[in-house]
């Protein structure tokens, strides 16, 4: 197993006196798959922004292995092996599926420039393995522009995998997907975990159940509950603030 422990403790983010995160604690072990849920405004995006260096915490500890992430900029954090996928897929429409993976493989970690390179046999075999992993082997020579919404999301996950991250942060991957695409995505992310840590922010509780992993519930910038999906769904505080029942 590859990877380092993600550790957040006492993390607060204050915007103009408003606490978007309030004394948040989170530990994700190497190879762990973790789902993070919570109502709108709970602080899920701010948590991802703090891990990737997009937002500096006002106070608290954010570390990945030995590295203090509060002292690093976004590029340095990406270079440590922390990849982030935003909700909207950002793939290169004019390139084929294969070429998108090739680009991600050759580029420095982080946001991608649009360049082309000659391919070695080793690169081809890594791209082939990722095409199989994301389930797009048959679509390798198709332009990304003609993929379905779900396939574009998987391609982007594949592009992140080409950059060999230790920790993958995935923001609402199944929004707008069909049931079959949602199931495929759950299998894909569960298969990636173990070799890498994966943190998934998601609203769809059926999908979170399918991930079959530890669930963290945020509310008002703080940790509200943590445990299996059955545990958190029975927690009175979660029912009150999140499920509204
Ligand atoms: P979630 O992703 O769980 O919906 P966010 O992390 O986006 O929650 O937001 C948490 C809270 O912080 C929200 O009330 C939001 O309005 C506020 N917030 C987020 N970013 C900023 C910002 N740059 N300036 C002021 N308030 C912000």
PDB file of C-alpha atoms and ligand atoms in Angstrom:
ATOM      1  CA  UNK A   1       0.000   0.000   0.000  1.00  0.00           C
ATOM      2  CA  UNK A   2       1.075   3.489  -0.880  1.00  0.00           C
ATOM      3  CA  UNK A   3       0.312   6.657   0.919  1.00  0.00           C
ATOM      4  CA  UNK A   4       0.513   8.794   3.989  1.00  0.00           C
ATOM      5  CA  UNK A   5      -1.962   9.744   6.674  1.00  0.00           C
ATOM      6  CA  UNK A   6      -4.102  12.847   6.164  1.00  0.00           C
ATOM      7  CA  UNK A   7      -4.476  14.641   9.501  1.00  0.00           C
ATOM      8  CA  UNK A   8      -6.621  17.668  10.314  1.00  0.00           C
ATOM      9  CA  UNK A   9      -6.990  18.900  13.872  1.00  0.00           C
ATOM     10  CA  UNK A  10      -8.546  22.050  15.321  1.00  0.00           C
ATOM     11  CA  UNK A  11      -8.999  23.484  11.826  1.00  0.00           C
ATOM     12  CA  UNK A  12     -10.992  26.679  11.571  1.00  0.00           C
ATOM     13  CA  UNK A  13     -11.545  28.930   8.563  1.00  0.00           C
ATOM     14  CA  UNK A  14     -13.010  32.350   9.268  1.00  0.00           C
ATOM     15  CA  UNK A  15     -14.330  34.524   6.406  1.00  0.00           C
ATOM     16  CA  UNK A  16     -15.196  38.031   7.622  1.00  0.00           C
ATOM     17  CA  UNK A  17     -16.029  36.747  11.085  1.00  0.00           C
ATOM     18  CA  UNK A  18     -18.063  33.771   9.715  1.00  0.00           C
ATOM     19  CA  UNK A  19     -16.726  30.312  10.682  1.00  0.00           C
ATOM     20  CA  UNK A  20     -16.930  28.171   7.524  1.00  0.00           C
ATOM     21  CA  UNK A  21     -14.919  25.515   9.433  1.00  0.00           C
ATOM     22  CA  UNK A  22     -14.961  25.389  13.195  1.00  0.00           C
ATOM     23  CA  UNK A  23     -12.417  23.247  15.063  1.00  0.00           C
ATOM     24  CA  UNK A  24     -12.633  20.443  12.485  1.00  0.00           C
ATOM     25  CA  UNK A  25     -10.800  17.143  13.065  1.00  0.00           C
ATOM     26  CA  UNK A  26     -10.362  14.464  10.384  1.00  0.00           C
ATOM     27  CA  UNK A  27      -7.967  11.554  10.012  1.00  0.00           C
ATOM     28  CA  UNK A  28      -7.820   9.517   6.794  1.00  0.00           C
ATOM     29  CA  UNK A  29      -5.480   6.538   6.976  1.00  0.00           C
ATOM     30  CA  UNK A  30      -3.271   5.472   4.030  1.00  0.00           C
ATOM     31  CA  UNK A  31      -5.391   3.513   1.557  1.00  0.00           C
ATOM     32  CA  UNK A  32      -8.643   4.419   3.267  1.00  0.00           C
ATOM     33  CA  UNK A  33     -11.838   5.276   1.367  1.00  0.00           C
ATOM     34  CA  UNK A  34     -13.791   7.984   3.219  1.00  0.00           C
ATOM     35  CA  UNK A  35     -17.101   9.614   2.341  1.00  0.00           C
ATOM     36  CA  UNK A  36     -17.835  13.116   3.632  1.00  0.00           C
ATOM     37  CA  UNK A  37     -21.473  14.205   3.716  1.00  0.00           C
ATOM     38  CA  UNK A  38     -23.387  17.118   5.220  1.00  0.00           C
ATOM     39  CA  UNK A  39     -25.995  19.705   4.326  1.00  0.00           C
ATOM     40  CA  UNK A  40     -25.249  22.650   2.024  1.00  0.00           C
ATOM     41  CA  UNK A  41     -22.970  25.125   3.734  1.00  0.00           C
ATOM     42  CA  UNK A  42     -21.587  22.469   6.135  1.00  0.00           C
ATOM     43  CA  UNK A  43     -18.021  23.252   5.051  1.00  0.00           C
ATOM     44  CA  UNK A  44     -17.254  20.287   2.782  1.00  0.00           C
ATOM     45  CA  UNK A  45     -15.842  22.411  -0.052  1.00  0.00           C
ATOM     46  CA  UNK A  46     -13.895  24.573   2.381  1.00  0.00           C
ATOM     47  CA  UNK A  47     -12.398  21.380   3.881  1.00  0.00           C
ATOM     48  CA  UNK A  48     -11.231  20.258   0.404  1.00  0.00           C
ATOM     49  CA  UNK A  49      -9.884  23.786  -0.254  1.00  0.00           C
ATOM     50  CA  UNK A  50      -7.876  23.682   2.979  1.00  0.00           C
ATOM     51  CA  UNK A  51      -6.373  20.258   2.127  1.00  0.00           C
ATOM     52  CA  UNK A  52      -5.344  21.402  -1.384  1.00  0.00           C
ATOM     53  CA  UNK A  53      -3.986  24.785  -0.277  1.00  0.00           C
ATOM     54  CA  UNK A  54      -6.647  26.832  -2.077  1.00  0.00           C
ATOM     55  CA  UNK A  55      -7.699  28.293   1.286  1.00  0.00           C
ATOM     56  CA  UNK A  56      -5.424  28.829   4.286  1.00  0.00           C
ATOM     57  CA  UNK A  57      -6.857  27.758   7.620  1.00  0.00           C
ATOM     58  CA  UNK A  58      -7.218  30.560  10.155  1.00  0.00           C
ATOM     59  CA  UNK A  59      -6.049  28.081  12.780  1.00  0.00           C
ATOM     60  CA  UNK A  60      -5.290  24.381  13.160  1.00  0.00           C
ATOM     61  CA  UNK A  61      -3.077  21.576  11.858  1.00  0.00           C
ATOM     62  CA  UNK A  62      -3.341  20.153   8.312  1.00  0.00           C
ATOM     63  CA  UNK A  63      -0.709  17.545   7.478  1.00  0.00           C
ATOM     64  CA  UNK A  64      -0.089  14.721   5.019  1.00  0.00           C
ATOM     65  CA  UNK A  65       2.519  12.298   6.311  1.00  0.00           C
ATOM     66  CA  UNK A  66       5.344  14.529   7.561  1.00  0.00           C
ATOM     67  CA  UNK A  67       4.366  17.508   5.384  1.00  0.00           C
ATOM     68  CA  UNK A  68       2.700  20.547   6.959  1.00  0.00           C
ATOM     69  CA  UNK A  69       0.195  21.520   4.248  1.00  0.00           C
ATOM     70  CA  UNK A  70      -0.497  24.921   5.814  1.00  0.00           C
ATOM     71  CA  UNK A  71       3.014  25.988   4.771  1.00  0.00           C
ATOM     72  CA  UNK A  72       2.732  24.861   1.123  1.00  0.00           C
ATOM     73  CA  UNK A  73       1.086  26.419  -1.930  1.00  0.00           C
ATOM     74  CA  UNK A  74      -1.333  24.582  -4.249  1.00  0.00           C
ATOM     75  CA  UNK A  75       1.352  23.471  -6.723  1.00  0.00           C
ATOM     76  CA  UNK A  76       3.578  22.060  -3.951  1.00  0.00           C
ATOM     77  CA  UNK A  77       0.620  20.182  -2.449  1.00  0.00           C
ATOM     78  CA  UNK A  78      -0.316  18.703  -5.852  1.00  0.00           C
ATOM     79  CA  UNK A  79       3.313  17.682  -6.244  1.00  0.00           C
ATOM     80  CA  UNK A  80       3.197  15.812  -2.917  1.00  0.00           C
ATOM     81  CA  UNK A  81       0.649  13.507  -4.567  1.00  0.00           C
ATOM     82  CA  UNK A  82      -2.698  15.026  -3.629  1.00  0.00           C
ATOM     83  CA  UNK A  83      -5.008  15.082  -6.668  1.00  0.00           C
ATOM     84  CA  UNK A  84      -8.399  16.772  -6.710  1.00  0.00           C
ATOM     85  CA  UNK A  85     -11.337  16.222  -8.982  1.00  0.00           C
ATOM     86  CA  UNK A  86     -13.939  18.982  -9.036  1.00  0.00           C
ATOM     87  CA  UNK A  87     -17.605  18.226  -9.606  1.00  0.00           C
ATOM     88  CA  UNK A  88     -17.597  19.375 -13.233  1.00  0.00           C
ATOM     89  CA  UNK A  89     -15.342  17.249 -15.453  1.00  0.00           C
ATOM     90  CA  UNK A  90     -12.482  19.133 -17.106  1.00  0.00           C
ATOM     91  CA  UNK A  91     -11.271  16.908 -19.922  1.00  0.00           C
ATOM     92  CA  UNK A  92      -9.883  18.001 -23.301  1.00  0.00           C
ATOM     93  CA  UNK A  93     -12.756  17.557 -25.788  1.00  0.00           C
ATOM     94  CA  UNK A  94     -10.612  17.748 -28.917  1.00  0.00           C
ATOM     95  CA  UNK A  95      -8.291  14.951 -27.728  1.00  0.00           C
ATOM     96  CA  UNK A  96      -9.207  11.267 -27.688  1.00  0.00           C
ATOM     97  CA  UNK A  97      -9.707   9.388 -24.423  1.00  0.00           C
ATOM     98  CA  UNK A  98      -6.240   7.848 -24.884  1.00  0.00           C
ATOM     99  CA  UNK A  99      -4.662  11.258 -25.554  1.00  0.00           C
ATOM    100  CA  UNK A 100      -6.280  12.777 -22.456  1.00  0.00           C
ATOM    101  CA  UNK A 101      -4.682  10.035 -20.337  1.00  0.00           C
ATOM    102  CA  UNK A 102      -1.359  10.522 -22.185  1.00  0.00           C
ATOM    103  CA  UNK A 103      -1.427  14.238 -21.449  1.00  0.00           C
ATOM    104  CA  UNK A 104      -2.084  13.664 -17.747  1.00  0.00           C
ATOM    105  CA  UNK A 105       0.704  11.072 -17.573  1.00  0.00           C
ATOM    106  CA  UNK A 106       3.332  13.386 -19.061  1.00  0.00           C
ATOM    107  CA  UNK A 107       2.337  16.656 -17.431  1.00  0.00           C
ATOM    108  CA  UNK A 108       3.555  17.807 -14.026  1.00  0.00           C
ATOM    109  CA  UNK A 109       1.042  17.064 -11.269  1.00  0.00           C
ATOM    110  CA  UNK A 110      -1.720  19.645 -10.905  1.00  0.00           C
ATOM    111  CA  UNK A 111      -3.548  21.692 -13.581  1.00  0.00           C
ATOM    112  CA  UNK A 112      -2.705  20.454 -17.081  1.00  0.00           C
ATOM    113  CA  UNK A 113      -1.104  22.311 -19.997  1.00  0.00           C
ATOM    114  CA  UNK A 114      -2.140  21.178 -23.508  1.00  0.00           C
ATOM    115  CA  UNK A 115       0.979  19.621 -25.064  1.00  0.00           C
ATOM    116  CA  UNK A 116       1.810  16.459 -27.017  1.00  0.00           C
ATOM    117  CA  UNK A 117       4.714  14.014 -26.633  1.00  0.00           C
ATOM    118  CA  UNK A 118       6.069  10.849 -28.205  1.00  0.00           C
ATOM    119  CA  UNK A 119       4.894   7.756 -26.309  1.00  0.00           C
ATOM    120  CA  UNK A 120       7.150   5.063 -24.848  1.00  0.00           C
ATOM    121  CA  UNK A 121       6.010   1.442 -24.548  1.00  0.00           C
ATOM    122  CA  UNK A 122       5.862   1.786 -20.775  1.00  0.00           C
ATOM    123  CA  UNK A 123       3.614   4.845 -21.031  1.00  0.00           C
ATOM    124  CA  UNK A 124       1.332   2.930 -23.425  1.00  0.00           C
ATOM    125  CA  UNK A 125       0.999   0.066 -20.995  1.00  0.00           C
ATOM    126  CA  UNK A 126       0.210   2.409 -18.078  1.00  0.00           C
ATOM    127  CA  UNK A 127      -2.433   4.167 -20.152  1.00  0.00           C
ATOM    128  CA  UNK A 128      -3.847   0.779 -21.194  1.00  0.00           C
ATOM    129  CA  UNK A 129      -4.085  -0.341 -17.555  1.00  0.00           C
ATOM    130  CA  UNK A 130      -5.895   2.875 -16.629  1.00  0.00           C
ATOM    131  CA  UNK A 131      -8.272   2.556 -19.609  1.00  0.00           C
ATOM    132  CA  UNK A 132      -9.215  -0.903 -18.278  1.00  0.00           C
ATOM    133  CA  UNK A 133      -9.533   0.395 -14.710  1.00  0.00           C
ATOM    134  CA  UNK A 134     -11.928   3.213 -15.664  1.00  0.00           C
ATOM    135  CA  UNK A 135     -13.857   0.989 -18.094  1.00  0.00           C
ATOM    136  CA  UNK A 136     -13.135   3.035 -21.242  1.00  0.00           C
ATOM    137  CA  UNK A 137     -10.928   0.573 -23.136  1.00  0.00           C
ATOM    138  CA  UNK A 138     -13.381   0.444 -26.051  1.00  0.00           C
ATOM    139  CA  UNK A 139     -13.515   4.249 -26.252  1.00  0.00           C
ATOM    140  CA  UNK A 140      -9.761   4.943 -26.270  1.00  0.00           C
ATOM    141  CA  UNK A 141      -9.711   6.421 -29.792  1.00  0.00           C
ATOM    142  CA  UNK A 142     -12.945   8.420 -29.461  1.00  0.00           C
ATOM    143  CA  UNK A 143     -12.726  12.158 -28.869  1.00  0.00           C
ATOM    144  CA  UNK A 144     -13.633  13.041 -25.295  1.00  0.00           C
ATOM    145  CA  UNK A 145     -16.314  15.377 -26.717  1.00  0.00           C
ATOM    146  CA  UNK A 146     -18.598  12.431 -27.587  1.00  0.00           C
ATOM    147  CA  UNK A 147     -18.422  10.654 -24.206  1.00  0.00           C
ATOM    148  CA  UNK A 148     -21.443  10.533 -21.894  1.00  0.00           C
ATOM    149  CA  UNK A 149     -21.409  12.635 -18.722  1.00  0.00           C
ATOM    150  CA  UNK A 150     -20.480   9.572 -16.633  1.00  0.00           C
ATOM    151  CA  UNK A 151     -17.690   8.537 -19.018  1.00  0.00           C
ATOM    152  CA  UNK A 152     -16.205  12.042 -18.872  1.00  0.00           C
ATOM    153  CA  UNK A 153     -16.129  11.818 -15.073  1.00  0.00           C
ATOM    154  CA  UNK A 154     -14.334   8.437 -15.258  1.00  0.00           C
ATOM    155  CA  UNK A 155     -11.876   9.813 -17.815  1.00  0.00           C
ATOM    156  CA  UNK A 156     -11.016  12.641 -15.449  1.00  0.00           C
ATOM    157  CA  UNK A 157     -10.538  10.178 -12.588  1.00  0.00           C
ATOM    158  CA  UNK A 158      -8.268   8.248 -14.969  1.00  0.00           C
ATOM    159  CA  UNK A 159      -6.305  11.434 -15.704  1.00  0.00           C
ATOM    160  CA  UNK A 160      -5.758  11.908 -11.976  1.00  0.00           C
ATOM    161  CA  UNK A 161      -4.630   8.269 -11.674  1.00  0.00           C
ATOM    162  CA  UNK A 162      -2.034   8.873 -14.415  1.00  0.00           C
ATOM    163  CA  UNK A 163      -0.488  11.409 -12.023  1.00  0.00           C
ATOM    164  CA  UNK A 164      -0.058   8.633  -9.433  1.00  0.00           C
ATOM    165  CA  UNK A 165      -1.560  10.421  -6.404  1.00  0.00           C
ATOM    166  CA  UNK A 166      -1.334   9.064  -2.870  1.00  0.00           C
ATOM    167  CA  UNK A 167      -4.573  10.865  -1.974  1.00  0.00           C
ATOM    168  CA  UNK A 168      -7.475  11.487  -4.327  1.00  0.00           C
ATOM    169  CA  UNK A 169     -10.088  14.117  -3.372  1.00  0.00           C
ATOM    170  CA  UNK A 170     -13.329  13.688  -5.334  1.00  0.00           C
ATOM    171  CA  UNK A 171     -16.135  16.239  -5.231  1.00  0.00           C
ATOM    172  CA  UNK A 172     -19.696  14.944  -5.893  1.00  0.00           C
ATOM    173  CA  UNK A 173     -18.755  12.489  -8.639  1.00  0.00           C
ATOM    174  CA  UNK A 174     -22.210  11.010  -9.308  1.00  0.00           C
ATOM    175  CA  UNK A 175     -24.285  14.205  -9.662  1.00  0.00           C
ATOM    176  CA  UNK A 176     -26.226  13.807 -12.928  1.00  0.00           C
ATOM    177  CA  UNK A 177     -25.234  10.156 -13.475  1.00  0.00           C
ATOM    178  CA  UNK A 178     -27.603   7.295 -14.345  1.00  0.00           C
ATOM    179  CA  UNK A 179     -28.015   4.472 -11.778  1.00  0.00           C
ATOM    180  CA  UNK A 180     -25.717   2.224 -13.822  1.00  0.00           C
ATOM    181  CA  UNK A 181     -23.051   4.957 -14.050  1.00  0.00           C
ATOM    182  CA  UNK A 182     -23.370   5.572 -10.284  1.00  0.00           C
ATOM    183  CA  UNK A 183     -22.770   1.863  -9.566  1.00  0.00           C
ATOM    184  CA  UNK A 184     -19.750   1.833 -11.888  1.00  0.00           C
ATOM    185  CA  UNK A 185     -18.351   4.900 -10.092  1.00  0.00           C
ATOM    186  CA  UNK A 186     -18.759   3.260  -6.662  1.00  0.00           C
ATOM    187  CA  UNK A 187     -16.871   0.174  -7.894  1.00  0.00           C
ATOM    188  CA  UNK A 188     -14.175   2.333  -9.502  1.00  0.00           C
ATOM    189  CA  UNK A 189     -13.511   4.407  -6.353  1.00  0.00           C
ATOM    190  CA  UNK A 190     -13.661   1.371  -4.043  1.00  0.00           C
ATOM    191  CA  UNK A 191     -11.133  -0.335  -6.341  1.00  0.00           C
ATOM    192  CA  UNK A 192      -8.767   2.660  -6.273  1.00  0.00           C
ATOM    193  CA  UNK A 193      -8.815   2.794  -2.444  1.00  0.00           C
ATOM    194  CA  UNK A 194      -6.396   0.402  -0.803  1.00  0.00           C
ATOM    195  CA  UNK A 195      -3.634   1.448  -3.199  1.00  0.00           C
ATOM    196  CA  UNK A 196      -4.393   5.147  -2.550  1.00  0.00           C
ATOM    197  CA  UNK A 197      -6.462   7.099  -0.014  1.00  0.00           C
ATOM    198  CA  UNK A 198      -9.702   8.469  -1.432  1.00  0.00           C
ATOM    199  CA  UNK A 199     -11.940  11.149   0.108  1.00  0.00           C
ATOM    200  CA  UNK A 200     -15.324  11.551  -1.600  1.00  0.00           C
ATOM    201  CA  UNK A 201     -17.690  14.440  -0.856  1.00  0.00           C
ATOM    202  CA  UNK A 202     -21.184  13.375  -1.875  1.00  0.00           C
ATOM    203  CA  UNK A 203     -24.883  14.120  -1.334  1.00  0.00           C
ATOM    204  CA  UNK A 204     -26.271  10.871  -2.749  1.00  0.00           C
ATOM    205  CA  UNK A 205     -26.650   8.572   0.274  1.00  0.00           C
ATOM    206  CA  UNK A 206     -27.398   5.461  -1.831  1.00  0.00           C
ATOM    207  CA  UNK A 207     -24.041   5.997  -3.512  1.00  0.00           C
ATOM    208  CA  UNK A 208     -22.327   6.538  -0.131  1.00  0.00           C
ATOM    209  CA  UNK A 209     -23.885   3.246   1.049  1.00  0.00           C
ATOM    210  CA  UNK A 210     -22.519   1.498  -2.052  1.00  0.00           C
ATOM    211  CA  UNK A 211     -19.011   2.800  -1.228  1.00  0.00           C
ATOM    212  CA  UNK A 212     -19.233   0.721   1.965  1.00  0.00           C
ATOM    213  CA  UNK A 213     -16.758   2.869   3.883  1.00  0.00           C
ATOM    214  CA  UNK A 214     -16.449   5.065   6.963  1.00  0.00           C
ATOM    215  CA  UNK A 215     -18.589   8.193   6.674  1.00  0.00           C
ATOM    216  CA  UNK A 216     -17.828  11.629   8.157  1.00  0.00           C
ATOM    217  CA  UNK A 217     -20.781  13.992   8.643  1.00  0.00           C
ATOM    218  CA  UNK A 218     -20.051  17.722   8.775  1.00  0.00           C
ATOM    219  CA  UNK A 219     -22.468  20.396   9.967  1.00  0.00           C
ATOM    220  CA  UNK A 220     -21.785  24.082  10.514  1.00  0.00           C
ATOM    221  CA  UNK A 221     -18.099  23.582   9.857  1.00  0.00           C
ATOM    222  CA  UNK A 222     -17.608  20.897  12.499  1.00  0.00           C
ATOM    223  CA  UNK A 223     -17.552  17.110  12.768  1.00  0.00           C
ATOM    224  CA  UNK A 224     -21.065  15.980  13.699  1.00  0.00           C
ATOM    225  CA  UNK A 225     -20.780  12.207  13.465  1.00  0.00           C
ATOM    226  CA  UNK A 226     -18.511   9.508  12.076  1.00  0.00           C
ATOM    227  CA  UNK A 227     -18.865   5.781  11.455  1.00  0.00           C
ATOM    228  CA  UNK A 228     -20.581   3.364   9.097  1.00  0.00           C
ATOM    229  CA  UNK A 229     -23.476   4.674   6.992  1.00  0.00           C
ATOM    230  CA  UNK A 230     -25.858   2.681   9.242  1.00  0.00           C
ATOM    231  CA  UNK A 231     -24.337   4.295  12.335  1.00  0.00           C
ATOM    232  CA  UNK A 232     -24.538   7.871  11.051  1.00  0.00           C
ATOM    233  CA  UNK A 233     -28.027   7.434   9.601  1.00  0.00           C
ATOM    234  CA  UNK A 234     -29.263   6.347  13.051  1.00  0.00           C
ATOM    235  CA  UNK A 235     -27.515   9.206  14.862  1.00  0.00           C
ATOM    236  CA  UNK A 236     -30.209  11.586  16.186  1.00  0.00           C
ATOM    237  CA  UNK A 237     -28.031  14.655  15.541  1.00  0.00           C
ATOM    238  CA  UNK A 238     -27.544  13.631  11.896  1.00  0.00           C
ATOM    239  CA  UNK A 239     -31.252  12.951  11.450  1.00  0.00           C
ATOM    240  CA  UNK A 240     -31.992  16.400  12.843  1.00  0.00           C
ATOM    241  CA  UNK A 241     -29.553  18.497  10.800  1.00  0.00           C
ATOM    242  CA  UNK A 242     -28.975  16.474   7.659  1.00  0.00           C
ATOM    243  CA  UNK A 243     -31.840  14.184   6.891  1.00  0.00           C
ATOM    244  CA  UNK A 244     -34.448  16.626   8.196  1.00  0.00           C
ATOM    245  CA  UNK A 245     -36.564  13.858   9.712  1.00  0.00           C
TER     246      UNK A 245
HETATM  247  P1  LIG B   1     -20.469  22.900   1.491  1.00  0.00           P
HETATM  248  O1  LIG B   1     -19.452  22.551   0.475  1.00  0.00           O
HETATM  249  O2  LIG B   1     -20.592  21.878   2.591  1.00  0.00           O
HETATM  250  O3  LIG B   1     -21.823  23.226   0.893  1.00  0.00           O
HETATM  251  P2  LIG B   1     -18.869  25.324   1.850  1.00  0.00           P
HETATM  252  O4  LIG B   1     -17.551  24.858   2.331  1.00  0.00           O
HETATM  253  O5  LIG B   1     -19.011  25.681   0.411  1.00  0.00           O
HETATM  254  O6  LIG B   1     -20.002  24.240   2.261  1.00  0.00           O
HETATM  255  O7  LIG B   1     -19.320  26.595   2.682  1.00  0.00           O
HETATM  256  C1  LIG B   1     -19.333  26.654   4.095  1.00  0.00           C
HETATM  257  C2  LIG B   1     -19.805  28.028   4.501  1.00  0.00           C
HETATM  258  O8  LIG B   1     -18.780  28.988   4.270  1.00  0.00           O
HETATM  259  C3  LIG B   1     -21.032  28.496   3.725  1.00  0.00           C
HETATM  260  O9  LIG B   1     -21.910  29.179   4.640  1.00  0.00           O
HETATM  261  C4  LIG B   1     -20.446  29.459   2.708  1.00  0.00           C
HETATM  262  O10 LIG B   1     -21.393  30.469   2.386  1.00  0.00           O
HETATM  263  C5  LIG B   1     -19.235  30.027   3.450  1.00  0.00           C
HETATM  264  N1  LIG B   1     -18.142  30.405   2.549  1.00  0.00           N
HETATM  265  C6  LIG B   1     -17.458  29.575   1.749  1.00  0.00           C
HETATM  266  N2  LIG B   1     -16.496  30.243   1.065  1.00  0.00           N
HETATM  267  C7  LIG B   1     -16.584  31.537   1.458  1.00  0.00           C
HETATM  268  C8  LIG B   1     -15.865  32.753   1.141  1.00  0.00           C
HETATM  269  N3  LIG B   1     -14.861  32.755   0.262  1.00  0.00           N
HETATM  270  N4  LIG B   1     -16.248  33.894   1.761  1.00  0.00           N
HETATM  271  C9  LIG B   1     -17.255  33.904   2.653  1.00  0.00           C
HETATM  272  N5  LIG B   1     -17.948  32.808   3.012  1.00  0.00           N
HETATM  273  C10 LIG B   1     -17.628  31.653   2.425  1.00  0.00           C
END
